[in-house]
Amino acid sequence: MSVVVDVLERPIYTMSQVDRLLGLPHGTARRWIDGYSRRGREYRPIVRQSPTREDLVTWGEFVETRLLSEFRDAGVPIINMRPAIEALRAQTASRYPLAHSASLLTPMGKELVKRIQDEVHLNQELRLVVLRNGQYMLTPPAELYVNAMEFNDDGEAVRMLPDPDFPEVVLDPFRAFGEPAVRSVPTEVIAEQVRAGDPEELVAELYDLPLEHVRAAVLFEQRHSA
């Protein structure tokens, strides 16, 4: 009897892979996802409800970490976002509330997020939703996150664009082991063949890909492997 695993619960990456794929400094994913200790003080995780010391990261955890990464340069410790995420979990009864479109793409979801932000006095720099001219609007980091995600009919985040400049390249937990890929071909594989001297046209024919997909894969790897 096969067991169907919810896409958000699918273990897909290690902590170091999350750092690499999201362009985070080494160790950042582990601190955000599983918590850490410093100078005798324990800092609880932001993404997980409690520390597990598990190195494997689920797709839902990865997606929520992507959202946190959009706020990384805000100048305010990301740990300050934890009370808002905890309250949102409780209100929505969801383990991954920020990996569901209902939280950020529906009027009711935006209103709930705004109310929780106010209740926990979340720093302005870390807010996802603001009230402007009588309408609930996403802040720029939250909008970047939403635009990078593809949601299924159940509202779950199922695919991610790692770089908006290359819409052909996606991260999909069910393809290419979650690595950046065009269709199901890892961009690293394509770029390696081109670097080895294979013409882009030959690589496109080999993998039955449009030539522009091959070129996008090569440019993507040049930018993100530097």
XYZ file of C-alpha atoms in Angstrom:
226
model
C 0.000 0.000 0.000
C 1.522 3.315 -1.093
C 1.485 6.341 1.175
C 0.719 9.722 -0.385
C 2.888 12.448 1.121
C 1.530 15.989 1.108
C 3.799 18.109 -1.091
C 4.574 20.480 1.787
C 5.616 17.559 4.016
C 7.937 16.060 1.417
C 11.566 15.926 2.707
C 13.629 17.305 -0.128
C 16.752 19.263 0.916
C 19.521 19.350 3.475
C 20.193 22.524 5.431
C 23.284 23.274 3.338
C 21.270 22.866 0.130
C 18.749 25.408 1.396
C 21.556 27.900 2.030
C 22.925 27.309 -1.470
C 19.617 27.455 -3.317
C 18.465 30.604 -1.530
C 21.848 32.330 -1.564
C 22.053 32.459 2.235
C 25.267 32.588 4.287
C 26.313 29.165 5.566
C 24.333 28.121 8.623
C 21.493 30.609 8.131
C 18.916 28.014 7.107
C 19.632 25.909 10.177
C 19.235 28.905 12.505
C 15.944 29.951 10.947
C 14.484 26.476 10.504
C 15.680 24.647 13.628
C 16.840 27.341 16.042
C 20.217 27.783 17.675
C 22.005 28.621 20.884
C 24.454 31.439 21.525
C 26.292 32.350 24.716
C 24.121 30.029 26.739
C 20.871 31.416 25.379
C 18.479 29.287 23.319
C 16.788 30.812 20.278
C 13.749 28.859 19.160
C 13.226 28.181 15.449
C 11.137 30.443 13.270
C 10.033 27.879 10.693
C 9.662 24.765 12.850
C 7.376 24.749 15.838
C 10.192 23.288 17.932
C 13.762 22.108 17.277
C 14.122 18.605 15.847
C 17.865 18.545 15.056
C 16.797 17.000 11.752
C 18.999 17.994 8.813
C 16.397 17.144 6.183
C 14.135 20.040 5.244
C 10.602 19.609 3.946
C 9.335 21.488 0.917
C 7.022 23.510 3.176
C 9.948 24.522 5.399
C 11.969 25.468 2.337
C 9.151 27.595 0.935
C 8.705 29.493 4.194
C 12.467 30.015 4.429
C 12.329 31.562 0.955
C 9.859 34.104 2.307
C 12.122 34.888 5.262
C 15.039 35.342 2.873
C 13.211 38.190 1.158
C 13.406 40.115 4.453
C 17.049 39.274 5.179
C 18.382 42.734 4.314
C 15.722 44.583 6.326
C 18.182 45.370 9.110
C 15.927 43.759 11.744
C 16.586 40.266 13.179
C 14.376 37.747 11.397
C 13.799 36.016 14.757
C 11.412 38.898 15.544
C 8.989 37.415 13.028
C 8.482 34.264 15.094
C 5.528 35.494 17.264
C 3.566 36.477 14.147
C 4.187 33.113 12.466
C 3.244 31.231 15.642
C -0.019 33.154 15.896
C -0.746 32.586 12.225
C -0.191 28.834 12.670
C -2.654 28.799 15.554
C -5.270 30.848 13.712
C -5.091 28.811 10.495
C -4.406 25.387 12.082
C -1.728 24.951 9.415
C 1.855 23.829 9.936
C 2.954 25.961 6.973
C 0.596 28.948 6.871
C 2.920 31.023 4.695
C 3.184 28.247 2.105
C -0.533 28.553 1.373
C -1.944 31.125 -1.001
C -4.885 31.789 1.337
C -2.624 33.691 3.743
C -1.299 36.243 1.276
C -3.511 36.167 -1.811
C -7.017 36.398 -0.370
C -8.637 39.446 1.297
C -9.456 37.428 4.427
C -5.925 36.059 4.621
C -4.354 39.488 4.247
C -6.675 40.915 6.879
C -5.719 38.118 9.287
C -1.998 38.626 8.688
C -2.345 42.383 9.197
C -4.267 41.891 12.447
C -1.710 39.427 13.817
C 1.171 41.724 12.871
C -0.483 44.511 14.856
C -1.230 42.277 17.849
C 2.393 41.121 18.203
C 3.781 44.605 17.356
C 5.836 43.235 14.479
C 8.556 45.582 13.254
C 7.465 47.582 10.211
C 10.447 46.282 8.217
C 9.265 42.678 8.671
C 5.611 43.143 7.801
C 3.999 41.163 5.005
C 0.776 43.147 4.699
C -0.027 46.831 5.141
C -3.265 48.799 4.964
C -3.086 51.453 2.274
C -5.984 53.586 1.026
C -8.415 51.199 2.683
C -6.935 48.117 0.975
C -4.718 45.354 2.300
C -1.529 45.337 0.248
C 1.514 43.070 0.225
C 4.809 44.682 1.140
C 7.549 44.481 -1.541
C 9.353 41.462 0.034
C 6.078 39.545 0.377
C 5.141 40.405 -3.197
C 8.500 39.147 -4.465
C 7.874 35.881 -2.650
C 4.335 35.446 -3.982
C 5.436 36.207 -7.542
C 8.087 33.489 -7.259
C 5.598 30.802 -6.225
C 3.146 28.620 -8.106
C 0.199 27.320 -6.083
C -2.017 24.320 -6.828
C -5.816 24.204 -6.622
C -5.577 23.523 -2.881
C -3.543 26.669 -2.412
C -0.275 24.843 -1.648
C 3.011 26.158 -2.995
C 4.157 23.486 -5.439
C 6.848 25.166 -7.545
C 9.237 28.070 -7.183
C 11.081 30.393 -9.525
C 14.577 30.722 -8.049
C 15.352 33.779 -10.182
C 12.684 36.013 -11.776
C 15.031 36.798 -14.668
C 14.860 33.159 -15.764
C 11.207 32.021 -15.709
C 12.171 28.854 -17.587
C 14.082 27.621 -14.523
C 12.023 26.181 -11.678
C 12.426 24.332 -8.405
C 9.963 21.449 -8.197
C 10.036 18.921 -5.323
C 8.985 16.171 -7.733
C 11.521 16.878 -10.475
C 15.304 16.763 -10.646
C 15.468 16.131 -6.872
C 14.336 19.707 -6.315
C 17.376 21.199 -8.032
C 17.022 24.097 -10.510
C 15.810 22.622 -13.779
C 14.205 23.413 -17.110
C 11.384 20.949 -17.528
C 13.052 18.006 -15.766
C 16.674 18.613 -16.776
C 18.942 20.144 -14.088
C 20.460 23.430 -15.164
C 23.805 22.244 -13.806
C 23.804 19.291 -16.220
C 23.002 21.533 -19.188
C 25.606 24.145 -18.269
C 28.276 21.478 -17.710
C 27.743 20.054 -21.187
C 27.976 23.497 -22.756
C 31.132 24.243 -20.749
C 32.567 20.947 -21.994
C 32.197 22.172 -25.563
C 28.849 20.833 -26.735
C 27.006 23.395 -28.891
C 23.824 24.727 -27.313
C 21.860 23.485 -30.336
C 23.118 19.935 -29.764
C 22.204 20.048 -26.066
C 18.745 21.345 -26.949
C 18.249 18.466 -29.362
C 19.597 15.912 -26.895
C 17.121 16.862 -24.174
C 14.301 17.906 -26.524
C 14.349 21.451 -25.166
C 13.788 24.809 -26.859
C 17.088 26.532 -27.525
C 16.058 29.465 -25.314
C 15.619 27.063 -22.392
C 19.172 25.823 -22.820
C 20.505 29.363 -22.954
C 18.486 30.313 -19.872
C 19.927 27.313 -17.992
C 23.486 28.311 -18.907
C 22.991 31.957 -17.913
C 21.260 30.931 -14.692
C 24.199 28.736 -13.702
C 26.700 31.444 -14.601
C 24.926 33.844 -12.255
C 24.307 31.466 -9.357
C 27.464 29.373 -9.338
C 29.782 32.373 -9.278
